[in-house]
Coordinates of C-alpha atoms (C1' of nucleotides) in Angstrom, one line a residue:
Chain P
M1 CA -0.3 -0.2 -0.5
T2 CA 2.7 2.4 -1.5
H3 CA 0.0 4.4 -3.3
N4 CA -1.0 8.1 -2.9
N5 CA -3.8 7.4 -0.3
T6 CA -2.8 10.5 2.6
E7 CA -6.3 10.7 3.1
E8 CA -5.8 7.0 4.5
D9 CA -2.8 8.4 6.5
S10 CA -4.2 11.0 8.0
T11 CA -7.0 9.5 9.2
K12 CA -5.0 6.5 10.8
K13 CA -7.2 3.4 9.6
T14 CA -6.7 1.4 11.8
S15 CA -9.2 -1.3 13.0
L16 CA -11.8 -0.9 15.5
N17 CA -13.1 -3.9 18.6
F18 CA -16.9 -4.6 17.6
I19 CA -18.3 -1.9 21.1
E20 CA -15.8 1.2 18.3
Q21 CA -17.9 -0.5 15.9
I22 CA -21.2 0.6 17.2
I23 CA -20.2 3.5 18.8
E24 CA -19.7 4.5 15.4
Q25 CA -22.9 3.5 13.8
N26 CA -24.2 5.4 17.1
L27 CA -22.4 8.1 16.3
A28 CA -23.3 8.0 12.7
E29 CA -26.7 7.9 13.1
G30 CA -26.5 10.9 15.1
K31 CA -28.0 9.0 18.4
N32 CA -28.2 10.7 22.2
E33 CA -26.7 13.0 20.5
S34 CA -23.9 12.0 19.0
R35 CA -22.1 12.0 22.3
V36 CA -20.2 9.3 23.8
H37 CA -20.4 9.3 28.2
T38 CA -19.0 5.9 29.8
R39 CA -18.6 5.5 33.1
F40 CA -16.5 2.7 35.1
P41 CA -18.5 1.9 38.1
P42 CA -17.0 -0.5 40.6
E43 CA -18.8 -2.0 43.9
P44 CA -16.3 -1.2 46.6
N45 CA -15.8 -4.5 47.9
G46 CA -12.7 -5.8 47.3
Y47 CA -9.3 -4.0 45.5
L48 CA -9.2 -4.1 42.0
H49 CA -7.3 -6.6 40.2
I50 CA -6.1 -6.4 36.3
G51 CA -9.3 -7.7 34.8
H52 CA -10.4 -4.2 36.0
A53 CA -7.7 -2.6 34.6
K54 CA -8.9 -3.9 31.7
S55 CA -11.9 -2.0 31.8
I56 CA -11.2 0.9 33.4
C57 CA -8.4 1.1 29.8
L58 CA -11.9 0.6 28.0
N59 CA -13.5 3.2 28.9
F60 CA -11.8 6.1 29.7
G61 CA -10.1 5.4 26.4
L62 CA -12.5 5.1 24.7
A63 CA -14.1 8.8 25.6
Q64 CA -10.4 9.9 25.0
K65 CA -11.2 8.1 21.9
Y66 CA -14.0 9.7 21.0
N67 CA -14.1 13.4 22.5
G68 CA -16.7 12.2 24.9
L69 CA -16.2 11.5 28.4
C70 CA -16.0 9.2 31.1
N71 CA -17.7 8.8 34.8
L72 CA -16.5 6.2 37.9
R73 CA -18.9 5.7 39.8
F74 CA -19.4 3.5 43.4
D75 CA -21.7 1.1 42.6
D76 CA -22.5 1.0 46.3
T77 CA -26.2 -0.9 46.9
N78 CA -24.9 -3.1 49.6
P79 CA -23.3 -2.1 52.3
V80 CA -22.8 -5.2 54.4
K81 CA -19.7 -5.9 52.3
E82 CA -19.1 -2.4 51.0
D83 CA -16.0 -0.1 53.4
V84 CA -14.7 3.1 52.9
E85 CA -10.9 1.5 52.7
Y86 CA -12.1 0.2 49.0
V87 CA -13.4 3.2 47.6
D88 CA -9.9 4.5 48.0
S89 CA -7.5 1.8 47.0
I90 CA -9.9 2.1 43.8
L91 CA -9.4 5.7 43.9
E92 CA -6.1 5.3 44.7
D93 CA -5.3 3.6 42.1
V94 CA -7.1 4.6 39.1
K95 CA -5.3 7.4 39.6
W96 CA -2.4 5.3 39.4
L97 CA -3.1 3.6 36.6
G98 CA -3.4 7.3 34.9
F99 CA -6.7 8.0 34.7
D100 CA -9.0 11.2 35.5
W101 CA -12.4 11.1 36.7
E102 CA -12.3 15.3 36.7
D103 CA -14.8 16.4 39.7
R104 CA -17.3 13.7 37.6
L105 CA -16.2 11.1 40.9
Y106 CA -20.7 9.5 42.0
Y107 CA -22.2 6.9 44.5
A108 CA -25.4 5.3 43.1
S109 CA -25.2 5.8 47.3
D110 CA -26.3 10.0 45.9
Y111 CA -29.6 8.7 43.5
F112 CA -31.2 6.3 46.2
D113 CA -33.5 9.4 47.2
Q114 CA -34.2 9.7 43.3
L115 CA -34.1 5.3 43.2
F116 CA -36.8 5.4 45.6
D117 CA -39.1 7.9 44.4
W118 CA -39.3 5.5 40.5
A119 CA -39.9 2.3 42.7
V120 CA -43.3 4.3 44.0
K121 CA -43.1 5.3 40.7
I122 CA -43.8 1.7 39.3
I123 CA -46.1 0.5 41.5
K124 CA -48.5 3.5 41.5
K125 CA -48.6 1.5 37.7
G126 CA -48.6 -1.3 39.1
K127 CA -45.4 -2.7 38.3
A128 CA -44.7 -3.7 41.5
Y129 CA -45.4 -5.3 44.3
V130 CA -43.9 -5.6 48.2
D131 CA -43.9 -9.7 48.2
D132 CA -44.2 -11.1 52.2
Q133 CA -42.5 -14.4 51.6
S134 CA -39.0 -15.2 52.7
A135 CA -35.7 -15.8 50.4
E136 CA -36.3 -18.8 50.4
E137 CA -39.9 -19.1 50.2
I138 CA -39.6 -16.9 46.4
S139 CA -36.0 -18.6 45.9
S140 CA -38.7 -22.5 45.9
Q141 CA -41.1 -20.3 43.4
R142 CA -38.9 -18.9 40.6
G143 CA -38.8 -22.2 38.7
T144 CA -35.6 -23.4 36.7
P145 CA -33.9 -22.1 34.0
S146 CA -36.4 -24.5 31.7
K147 CA -38.9 -24.5 34.0
P148 CA -40.8 -22.0 34.7
G149 CA -40.9 -20.6 37.7
M150 CA -44.9 -19.6 40.1
E151 CA -46.8 -16.2 41.1
S152 CA -46.1 -15.0 44.6
P153 CA -49.5 -14.9 46.8
F154 CA -48.4 -11.5 46.9
R155 CA -47.7 -10.3 43.5
N156 CA -51.6 -8.7 43.0
R157 CA -51.9 -6.2 46.1
S158 CA -53.4 -3.5 45.5
I159 CA -51.5 -0.3 44.4
E160 CA -53.0 1.3 47.9
E161 CA -51.3 -1.9 49.9
N162 CA -48.0 -2.1 48.3
L163 CA -47.5 1.6 48.7
D164 CA -48.8 1.7 52.0
L165 CA -45.9 -1.2 52.8
F166 CA -43.0 0.1 51.1
Q167 CA -43.7 3.3 52.7
R168 CA -43.3 1.1 55.3
M169 CA -40.5 -0.3 54.8
K170 CA -38.6 2.4 54.0
S171 CA -39.9 3.6 57.9
G172 CA -37.7 0.6 59.3
E173 CA -41.2 -0.8 60.7
F174 CA -40.3 -4.6 59.3
P175 CA -37.1 -6.4 59.9
S176 CA -34.0 -7.4 57.5
G177 CA -35.3 -9.7 54.9
A178 CA -39.1 -9.2 56.4
R179 CA -39.8 -8.5 53.0
V180 CA -39.2 -6.6 49.3
L181 CA -40.3 -4.8 46.7
R182 CA -40.4 -7.0 43.4
A183 CA -40.8 -6.3 40.2
K184 CA -44.0 -7.1 38.6
V185 CA -42.9 -9.0 34.8
D186 CA -42.8 -12.5 34.5
M187 CA -42.7 -15.8 36.5
A188 CA -42.8 -17.2 32.9
S189 CA -40.4 -15.9 31.3
P190 CA -37.6 -17.9 29.8
N191 CA -34.6 -15.0 31.1
M192 CA -34.7 -16.1 34.4
Q193 CA -33.7 -12.5 35.2
L194 CA -37.3 -11.4 34.5
R195 CA -38.9 -13.8 36.8
D196 CA -39.8 -10.8 39.8
P197 CA -37.0 -9.7 40.0
A198 CA -36.1 -8.1 43.4
M199 CA -35.7 -4.4 43.7
Y200 CA -35.2 -4.0 47.3
R201 CA -34.6 -4.8 50.4
I202 CA -35.1 -4.5 53.6
K203 CA -31.1 -4.2 56.1
H204 CA -30.4 -2.4 58.4
A205 CA -27.1 -1.5 58.2
H206 CA -24.4 0.5 58.5
H207 CA -23.8 2.4 54.8
H208 CA -20.5 3.5 54.5
R209 CA -21.5 6.7 53.0
T210 CA -25.3 7.0 53.7
G211 CA -25.1 6.1 57.1
D212 CA -28.1 4.9 58.9
Q213 CA -30.4 7.0 56.6
W214 CA -31.8 4.0 54.7
C215 CA -32.1 1.1 55.7
I216 CA -33.8 -0.5 52.2
Y217 CA -31.5 -0.5 49.6
P218 CA -31.6 -1.2 45.7
M219 CA -30.4 -4.0 44.3
Y220 CA -27.9 -4.1 41.2
D221 CA -30.4 -4.3 38.3
F222 CA -32.6 -1.4 39.9
A223 CA -29.8 0.8 40.4
H224 CA -27.2 0.7 37.5
G225 CA -29.0 1.4 34.7
Q226 CA -30.9 4.7 36.0
S227 CA -27.3 5.4 37.2
D228 CA -26.4 5.2 33.8
Y229 CA -28.9 7.6 32.7
I230 CA -28.5 10.0 35.4
E231 CA -25.6 10.1 34.8
G232 CA -26.3 10.8 30.6
I233 CA -24.6 7.3 30.4
T234 CA -24.7 6.8 26.5
N235 CA -22.3 3.5 26.8
S236 CA -22.7 1.0 29.5
I237 CA -19.7 -1.7 28.6
C238 CA -20.1 -3.8 31.5
T239 CA -18.5 -8.1 31.6
L240 CA -20.8 -11.2 29.7
E241 CA -22.3 -12.6 32.5
F242 CA -24.3 -9.1 32.8
E243 CA -25.8 -9.5 28.8
V244 CA -29.4 -12.2 30.6
H245 CA -29.8 -8.5 32.8
R246 CA -29.8 -6.4 30.0
P247 CA -33.5 -6.5 29.2
L248 CA -34.3 -6.2 32.7
Y249 CA -31.7 -2.9 32.3
D250 CA -34.2 -1.3 29.2
W251 CA -37.1 -2.8 30.9
Y252 CA -36.7 -0.7 34.0
L253 CA -35.6 2.3 32.0
D254 CA -38.7 1.4 30.1
Q255 CA -40.4 2.2 33.5
I256 CA -40.0 5.7 34.5
T257 CA -39.2 7.0 31.1
D258 CA -39.4 7.6 27.8
T259 CA -37.0 10.3 27.0
E260 CA -34.7 9.9 23.5
Y261 CA -32.1 8.8 25.1
R262 CA -30.5 6.3 26.1
P263 CA -27.9 4.4 28.1
V264 CA -26.8 1.2 25.9
Q265 CA -25.7 -1.8 27.7
T266 CA -23.0 -3.9 26.1
E267 CA -21.1 -6.3 27.2
F268 CA -17.7 -8.2 26.6
A269 CA -15.6 -11.3 27.5
R270 CA -13.7 -10.5 30.7
L271 CA -9.7 -11.3 30.9
N272 CA -8.5 -14.3 32.0
L273 CA -4.5 -14.6 33.0
S274 CA -3.3 -17.9 33.0
Y275 CA -2.0 -19.1 36.2
T276 CA -3.7 -16.9 38.4
I277 CA -7.3 -16.0 39.4
M278 CA -9.2 -13.2 39.3
S279 CA -12.2 -13.5 40.7
K280 CA -12.6 -11.2 43.3
R281 CA -13.6 -13.8 46.1
K282 CA -11.2 -16.0 45.8
L283 CA -8.2 -12.8 46.1
L284 CA -10.7 -12.3 49.6
Q285 CA -9.9 -16.1 50.4
L286 CA -6.3 -15.8 49.5
V287 CA -5.8 -12.5 51.5
E288 CA -8.1 -13.7 54.7
E289 CA -6.4 -17.2 54.8
K290 CA -3.3 -15.1 55.0
H291 CA -1.9 -17.5 52.1
V292 CA -0.9 -14.2 50.5
N293 CA 0.3 -11.2 52.2
G294 CA -1.9 -8.6 51.1
W295 CA -4.5 -7.1 48.9
D296 CA -0.9 -5.5 47.6
D297 CA 1.0 -8.9 47.9
P298 CA 3.3 -8.9 44.5
R299 CA 1.9 -12.2 43.5
I300 CA -1.1 -11.7 43.0
P301 CA -3.5 -9.6 40.5
T302 CA -4.1 -6.6 41.9
L303 CA -3.3 -3.9 40.6
S304 CA -1.7 -2.8 43.8
G305 CA 0.2 -6.1 43.6
L306 CA 1.3 -5.2 40.3
R307 CA 2.1 -1.9 41.6
R308 CA 4.4 -3.1 44.2
R309 CA 6.3 -6.4 42.0
G310 CA 7.3 -2.5 40.1
Y311 CA 4.7 -2.8 37.0
T312 CA 3.8 0.1 35.4
P313 CA 1.1 2.0 35.0
D314 CA 2.2 2.5 30.7
A315 CA 3.6 -1.1 30.7
I316 CA -0.7 -1.9 32.4
R317 CA -2.7 -0.3 29.4
N318 CA -0.2 -1.4 26.7
F319 CA -1.4 -4.4 27.5
A320 CA -4.6 -4.2 27.9
E321 CA -4.1 -2.2 24.6
T322 CA -2.9 -5.9 23.4
I323 CA -5.1 -8.2 24.4
G324 CA -8.3 -6.1 22.3
V325 CA -11.6 -6.4 23.3
A326 CA -14.0 -9.0 22.2
K327 CA -16.4 -11.1 23.2
R328 CA -15.4 -14.5 23.2
D329 CA -13.8 -16.6 26.6
N330 CA -10.1 -15.9 26.8
V331 CA -7.4 -16.8 28.5
I332 CA -4.4 -14.8 28.3
D333 CA -0.9 -16.3 28.3
V334 CA 0.6 -14.4 31.3
A335 CA 3.7 -14.2 29.2
L336 CA 2.3 -11.3 27.5
L337 CA 1.8 -9.4 30.3
E338 CA 5.3 -10.0 30.8
Y339 CA 6.5 -8.9 28.4
S340 CA 4.7 -5.5 28.8
V341 CA 6.8 -4.9 31.8
K342 CA 9.9 -6.0 30.4
Q343 CA 9.1 -3.2 26.8
D344 CA 8.6 -0.5 28.8
L345 CA 10.9 -1.1 32.2
N346 CA 13.7 -1.8 29.4
K347 CA 12.8 2.1 28.6
K348 CA 13.3 3.5 31.2
A349 CA 14.8 1.2 34.3
N350 CA 18.7 2.4 35.3
R351 CA 21.2 -0.9 34.5
V352 CA 22.5 -1.9 37.8
M353 CA 24.8 -4.9 39.0
A354 CA 23.8 -7.5 41.7
V355 CA 25.0 -10.1 42.8
L356 CA 22.0 -12.3 44.6
D357 CA 24.1 -15.6 44.8
P358 CA 27.5 -14.3 45.2
I359 CA 30.7 -16.4 45.1
K360 CA 33.8 -14.5 46.6
V361 CA 36.8 -14.2 42.9
V362 CA 40.4 -13.3 44.3
I363 CA 41.9 -11.0 42.0
T364 CA 45.2 -12.4 43.1
N365 CA 47.8 -10.1 40.9
Y366 CA 46.0 -7.1 42.0
P367 CA 47.9 -5.1 44.4
E368 CA 45.8 -5.9 47.7
G369 CA 43.8 -2.6 48.9
Q370 CA 43.8 -0.7 45.1
I371 CA 40.3 0.9 44.2
E372 CA 39.7 1.6 40.7
E373 CA 36.6 3.2 39.0
L374 CA 35.1 2.6 36.4
E375 CA 32.1 3.7 34.5
A376 CA 29.0 2.2 33.8
I377 CA 26.5 3.2 31.7
N378 CA 23.1 3.5 33.0
N379 CA 21.0 2.9 30.4
P380 CA 21.9 1.8 26.9
E381 CA 18.6 2.2 25.3
D382 CA 18.5 6.4 27.1
E383 CA 21.9 7.9 26.6
S384 CA 19.7 10.5 28.6
A385 CA 19.7 8.2 31.2
G386 CA 23.6 9.4 32.0
K387 CA 26.7 7.3 33.4
R388 CA 27.8 6.4 36.9
R389 CA 31.1 5.0 38.5
I390 CA 31.6 2.2 40.1
Q391 CA 34.8 0.5 42.1
F392 CA 36.9 -2.0 41.1
S393 CA 39.1 -4.2 43.2
R394 CA 41.2 -6.9 44.6
E395 CA 38.2 -8.8 45.9
L396 CA 34.8 -9.3 43.8
Y397 CA 31.4 -11.5 44.0
I398 CA 30.3 -13.0 40.8
E399 CA 27.4 -15.0 40.4
R400 CA 27.9 -19.2 41.2
S401 CA 26.2 -19.8 38.4
D402 CA 28.8 -18.1 36.0
F403 CA 31.5 -20.8 37.1
M404 CA 31.7 -23.7 35.9
E405 CA 34.1 -26.2 37.3
D406 CA 32.9 -28.6 34.2
P407 CA 31.1 -26.7 31.8
P408 CA 29.1 -27.8 29.2
R409 CA 29.4 -26.7 25.3
K410 CA 28.8 -22.9 25.0
F411 CA 29.5 -21.9 28.6
F412 CA 30.8 -18.4 28.3
R413 CA 31.1 -17.7 31.6
L414 CA 33.9 -18.0 33.5
T415 CA 35.3 -21.6 33.9
P416 CA 38.9 -23.0 35.5
D417 CA 42.2 -21.7 32.6
K418 CA 39.4 -19.4 30.8
E419 CA 38.2 -16.2 30.1
V420 CA 35.3 -13.9 30.5
R421 CA 35.3 -10.4 31.0
L422 CA 34.0 -8.5 34.0
R423 CA 31.5 -6.0 32.6
Y424 CA 32.5 -2.5 32.6
G425 CA 36.7 -4.5 34.0
Y426 CA 38.9 -6.6 32.8
I427 CA 39.8 -9.6 31.3
I428 CA 40.1 -12.2 33.9
K429 CA 41.0 -15.9 34.1
C430 CA 40.6 -18.7 35.9
N431 CA 43.2 -20.2 37.8
E432 CA 42.5 -22.0 41.0
V433 CA 39.3 -22.8 42.2
I434 CA 39.2 -23.4 46.2
K435 CA 36.9 -25.7 47.7
N436 CA 35.8 -26.3 51.4
A437 CA 35.4 -29.5 53.5
Q438 CA 32.2 -30.9 51.9
G439 CA 33.9 -30.0 47.7
E440 CA 31.5 -26.7 47.8
I441 CA 33.2 -24.6 46.4
T442 CA 33.7 -20.9 47.8
E443 CA 36.1 -19.2 46.7
L444 CA 38.5 -18.3 42.5
H445 CA 41.3 -17.7 43.1
C446 CA 41.8 -14.9 38.8
T447 CA 44.3 -12.7 37.7
Y448 CA 43.5 -9.9 35.4
D449 CA 45.3 -8.8 31.7
P450 CA 45.8 -4.9 33.0
D451 CA 46.1 -4.3 29.1
T452 CA 42.1 -4.7 28.9
R453 CA 39.9 -2.5 30.5
S454 CA 37.2 -1.7 29.3
G455 CA 37.1 1.7 27.8
S456 CA 40.8 1.3 27.0
G457 CA 41.3 1.3 23.6
I458 CA 43.1 -1.5 23.4
V459 CA 41.2 -4.6 22.4
T460 CA 44.3 -7.0 22.6
R461 CA 41.3 -10.0 22.2
K462 CA 37.9 -10.5 22.3
V463 CA 35.9 -12.7 25.0
K464 CA 33.3 -14.9 24.3
G465 CA 31.2 -14.1 27.7
T466 CA 31.0 -10.7 30.3
I467 CA 29.3 -11.1 33.0
H468 CA 28.4 -8.6 35.9
W469 CA 30.5 -8.9 39.3
L470 CA 30.4 -6.6 42.6
S471 CA 33.4 -5.1 44.8
I472 CA 33.3 -6.6 47.6
T473 CA 34.0 -4.2 50.2
H474 CA 31.1 -1.7 48.1
A475 CA 28.3 -4.5 47.7
L476 CA 25.7 -3.2 49.7
E477 CA 23.6 -6.5 51.2
V478 CA 20.4 -7.3 50.6
E479 CA 17.3 -8.2 50.8
V480 CA 15.9 -9.8 47.8
R481 CA 12.0 -11.1 47.0
L482 CA 12.3 -14.0 43.9
Y483 CA 8.8 -14.1 43.2
D484 CA 7.2 -17.0 41.2
R485 CA 3.7 -17.7 39.8
L486 CA 1.4 -18.9 43.0
F487 CA -0.2 -21.6 40.9
L488 CA 1.5 -24.6 39.4
N489 CA -1.7 -25.1 37.2
E490 CA -2.2 -22.9 34.4
N491 CA -5.9 -22.8 34.9
P492 CA -5.7 -23.1 38.6
D493 CA -9.0 -24.2 39.1
N494 CA -8.5 -27.4 37.4
V495 CA -8.3 -29.6 40.1
E496 CA -9.5 -33.0 41.6
E497 CA -12.5 -33.2 42.8
G498 CA -13.1 -31.9 46.2
K499 CA -10.6 -30.2 45.9
D500 CA -10.3 -26.3 45.3
F501 CA -8.2 -23.9 43.4
K502 CA -6.0 -23.6 46.8
S503 CA -4.5 -27.2 46.0
N504 CA -3.0 -25.5 43.4
I505 CA -1.0 -23.2 45.4
N506 CA 2.3 -22.9 44.1
P507 CA 4.5 -23.8 47.6
N508 CA 7.4 -21.4 46.6
S509 CA 6.1 -19.0 45.4
L510 CA 8.0 -16.1 47.4
T511 CA 11.4 -17.0 47.7
V512 CA 13.4 -15.0 50.2
I513 CA 17.3 -14.3 50.1
N514 CA 20.2 -11.8 50.7
G515 CA 21.9 -10.7 48.1
F516 CA 24.2 -7.7 47.4
V517 CA 23.9 -4.7 44.8
E518 CA 25.8 -1.8 44.2
D519 CA 27.2 0.9 46.5
S520 CA 25.2 3.0 44.1
L521 CA 21.8 2.1 45.0
A522 CA 21.6 3.0 48.8
N523 CA 19.4 5.5 48.4
A524 CA 17.6 4.1 46.2
E525 CA 13.8 5.2 46.8
V526 CA 10.9 3.2 47.5
E527 CA 9.1 1.7 43.5
S528 CA 12.5 2.6 41.9
K529 CA 12.9 -0.2 39.2
F530 CA 16.2 -0.9 38.2
Q531 CA 17.5 -4.3 35.7
F532 CA 20.0 -5.6 37.4
E533 CA 21.9 -7.0 33.9
R534 CA 20.9 -10.1 32.7
T535 CA 19.3 -10.7 36.1
G536 CA 16.1 -9.6 35.5
Y537 CA 13.9 -6.0 36.3
F538 CA 13.6 -5.2 40.1
C539 CA 12.5 -2.6 42.4
V540 CA 12.3 -1.4 46.2
D541 CA 9.9 -2.2 48.4
K542 CA 8.4 -0.4 50.6
D543 CA 9.4 -2.8 53.3
T544 CA 13.0 -1.2 52.8
T545 CA 14.4 0.8 56.2
S546 CA 16.8 3.3 56.7
E547 CA 18.7 -0.5 57.4
K548 CA 18.3 -2.5 54.3
L549 CA 17.2 -2.2 51.2
V550 CA 14.0 -4.6 49.8
F551 CA 13.8 -5.4 46.8
N552 CA 10.8 -6.6 44.3
R553 CA 11.5 -9.1 41.4
T554 CA 9.4 -7.9 39.4
V555 CA 10.2 -10.4 36.4
L556 CA 13.3 -12.5 34.7
L557 CA 15.2 -11.1 31.5
R558 CA 14.7 -13.3 28.8
D559 CA 17.3 -15.9 28.8
S560 CA 18.0 -18.7 26.0
W561 CA 21.0 -20.0 27.7
A562 CA 18.5 -21.4 29.7
K563 CA 16.0 -22.1 27.2
M564 CA 19.3 -24.1 25.6
I565 CA 20.2 -26.1 28.9
K566 CA 16.9 -26.8 29.0
K567 CA 16.8 -29.1 26.2
Chain Z
rU1 C1' -37.5 -30.2 26.5
rG2 C1' -35.7 -23.6 28.8
rU3 C1' -33.2 -18.2 27.0
rC4 C1' -29.2 -15.7 25.5
rU5 C1' -23.4 -15.8 23.7
rC6 C1' -19.9 -17.1 21.5
rA7 C1' -16.4 -20.4 17.8
rU8 C1' -10.2 -17.9 13.5
rG9 C1' -3.0 -21.0 13.6
rG10 C1' -0.5 -23.4 20.9
rU11 C1' -2.4 -17.9 23.2
rG12 C1' -4.8 -13.5 22.1
rU13 C1' -6.8 -9.8 18.6
rA14 C1' -7.6 -8.0 12.7
rA15 C1' -9.3 -9.4 8.3
rC16 C1' -11.5 -1.8 5.4
rU17 C1' -18.9 -5.3 5.7
rG18 C1' -18.9 -11.0 0.3
rG19 C1' -12.8 -10.9 -3.4
rC20 C1' -9.3 -17.5 -1.0
rA21 C1' -6.5 -15.1 6.4
rA22 C1' -2.7 -10.4 9.1
rC23 C1' -1.1 -8.3 13.6
rA24 C1' 1.4 -9.5 18.9
rC25 C1' 3.0 -12.8 22.4
rA26 C1' 4.7 -18.0 22.5
rU27 C1' 8.1 -21.4 19.3
rC28 C1' 12.2 -22.1 15.9
rU29 C1' 16.7 -20.7 12.8
rG30 C1' 20.5 -16.8 12.1
rA31 C1' 23.2 -11.5 12.4
rU32 C1' 24.9 -7.4 16.0
rU33 C1' 26.1 -7.0 20.8
rU34 C1' 31.2 -5.9 27.0
rU35 C1' 23.9 -7.6 29.7
rG36 C1' 23.2 -14.7 26.5
rG37 C1' 19.2 -8.0 27.6
rU38 C1' 18.1 -4.7 23.3
rU39 C1' 18.2 -4.6 18.8
rC40 C1' 17.6 -7.1 13.6
rA41 C1' 16.7 -10.2 9.7
rG42 C1' 14.5 -14.6 8.3
rA43 C1' 11.4 -20.0 9.7
rA44 C1' 7.2 -22.8 11.2
rG45 C1' 2.6 -23.5 12.8
rA46 C1' -4.8 -21.6 10.8
rG47 C1' -7.6 -22.9 4.6
rU48 C1' -11.5 -20.2 9.1
rC49 C1' -15.0 -26.3 14.6
rU50 C1' -19.6 -30.1 10.9
rA51 C1' -23.1 -30.1 6.9
rG52 C1' -26.0 -27.9 3.4
rG53 C1' -28.2 -23.3 1.3
rU54 C1' -27.7 -18.1 -1.3
rU55 C1' -23.1 -16.3 -4.8
rC56 C1' -19.3 -15.7 -10.1
rG57 C1' -17.2 -16.0 -5.2
rA58 C1' -18.5 -16.7 1.7
rU59 C1' -13.9 -16.2 8.4
rC60 C1' -17.7 -12.3 6.5
rC61 C1' -25.4 -13.8 5.2
rC62 C1' -29.0 -17.9 6.2
rU63 C1' -30.5 -23.2 8.1
rA64 C1' -29.1 -27.8 10.6
rG65 C1' -26.0 -29.6 13.9
rU66 C1' -21.5 -29.6 17.5
rG67 C1' -18.3 -27.8 21.5
rA68 C1' -18.2 -24.2 25.2
rG69 C1' -19.6 -20.3 28.5
rA70 C1' -24.4 -17.2 31.2
rC71 C1' -28.7 -17.0 33.5
rA72 C1' -32.2 -20.6 39.2
rA73 C1' -28.4 -14.0 45.6
rC74 C1' -33.6 -10.4 49.5
rC75 C1' -24.6 -10.4 45.6
rA76 C1' -22.4 -6.8 42.0

RNA sequence: UGUCUCAUGGUGUAACUGGCAACACAUCUGAUUUUGGUUCAGAAGAGUCUAGGUUCGAUCCCUAGUGAGACAACCA
């Protein structure tokens, strides 16, 4: 496609996902005054996870793309499950991801008065009634998906009686659960959602925002569409499990309005990630049963966990962009998420040398007490990151895995009588392997070639391998937390009879070790990110104290050597 | 003997609304490299769930089947 078409180039014709197609069609038809107004509607009953990030990016992203607006609205209609702790964390996470709801922060609970009035309106139309039965009785009359339900004996109460009873429900005359207000739709509908769903239930519970003002609370279905309507939402985007609710969403709207403006509900497939779980309920279980250390444990896919793990907002937004939006069930390979961070951190994170599993090296021909400063590049992908100085001396640490006494073919690291380059330093040769009584290697005696210093301009010879190292006296001892996937199975819910997802928990998902880093990191700030050269990306954990730095391993670097020896 | 939704390489998403399938990840080669990183070049891998139909022509439209998912909280 190299011919003409400046027009096509300028319009940047990328393919649209199915929601964008719907929006563009609506726009073309002038529907809802050609506005695009979305919303992200979390219930404050848990922490946000990467699946929510998909929805956040979708909703805010669509608004941005089509010059519209996106609201943040808490769907707080169930006081017994909700809490301000969650509200706060959600606000923080959405902000952190990089989205701005400006002055449009709303709560469904702000609409309780309006919702109540609408309920009264529906009762007056004869389309809602108070049911005195218990939840069990109502449930027993509901039927099954393939068998119609039975009508409640209270279904045909007079409007006056319904009005009176509903008012008394509101004023607190009845105990929790004693009565419900039900929509009068169709007990024989093949769609279970339409079999006279509950609109209001009695809960004498303290609400995190309205306090004790109310003792009746609207159900999700009776609150969501109306909240959308109140806010002027044009596209109410939710996940697939609400598909069967759409007729009810529309039914309630039909009862309260006849305006031309209408919010439209569209469903997309939620995100699933291999080797992890996304269910709020299960996440809560992991936290409460202490299988992980809190909602921000770096092993779970909560946004606070990913943030602590070292993920960046950019990485997550790019990830959301890459996975796309569609209606079919999907399981995304975690490798794609990991690729997103690596791609982002490769450009942003400064390189640094760290030895996580040290073995001592003595450069026998290097003068005792001598210290040299070598120049190191902070980030080869970003010249503006500058350079730093690192100290070289007679006694060093190298990575234990960078030495082998009896190496396989193509092992380009240190071996007896062979040479490697110490990054930014000299070429060294191993002359002697010192072992303890158990036969474990405790020390390597090497010699260096003073003519091979990096940057000296003299290239006497090339060596195949370069390894990282640390001058022992200049190294900082730090704690390093190595994370592995939390679950052993690609699908954690895939378990034997009688067991649950927790039986798939990886017992080795966290390994805490002590390692060493350059002293240039002494004052590294919490959440700052680094690439430990040849190892992976790491970030400073909030558990860091003035005494000791703590690092989290975000992700390993691609390791083609590891791949090779696997075969 | 329910209703609704979905079905494209290993994974995910496309295919300008009918002109024989593209991109990303993963996999595998090779090159470059003072990170076995990055980057670059390349390869392999689907004939689009099945069977009919409409059409000159179907991933796309229609019908039937198959498979998967959702729905029976006073949860969202």
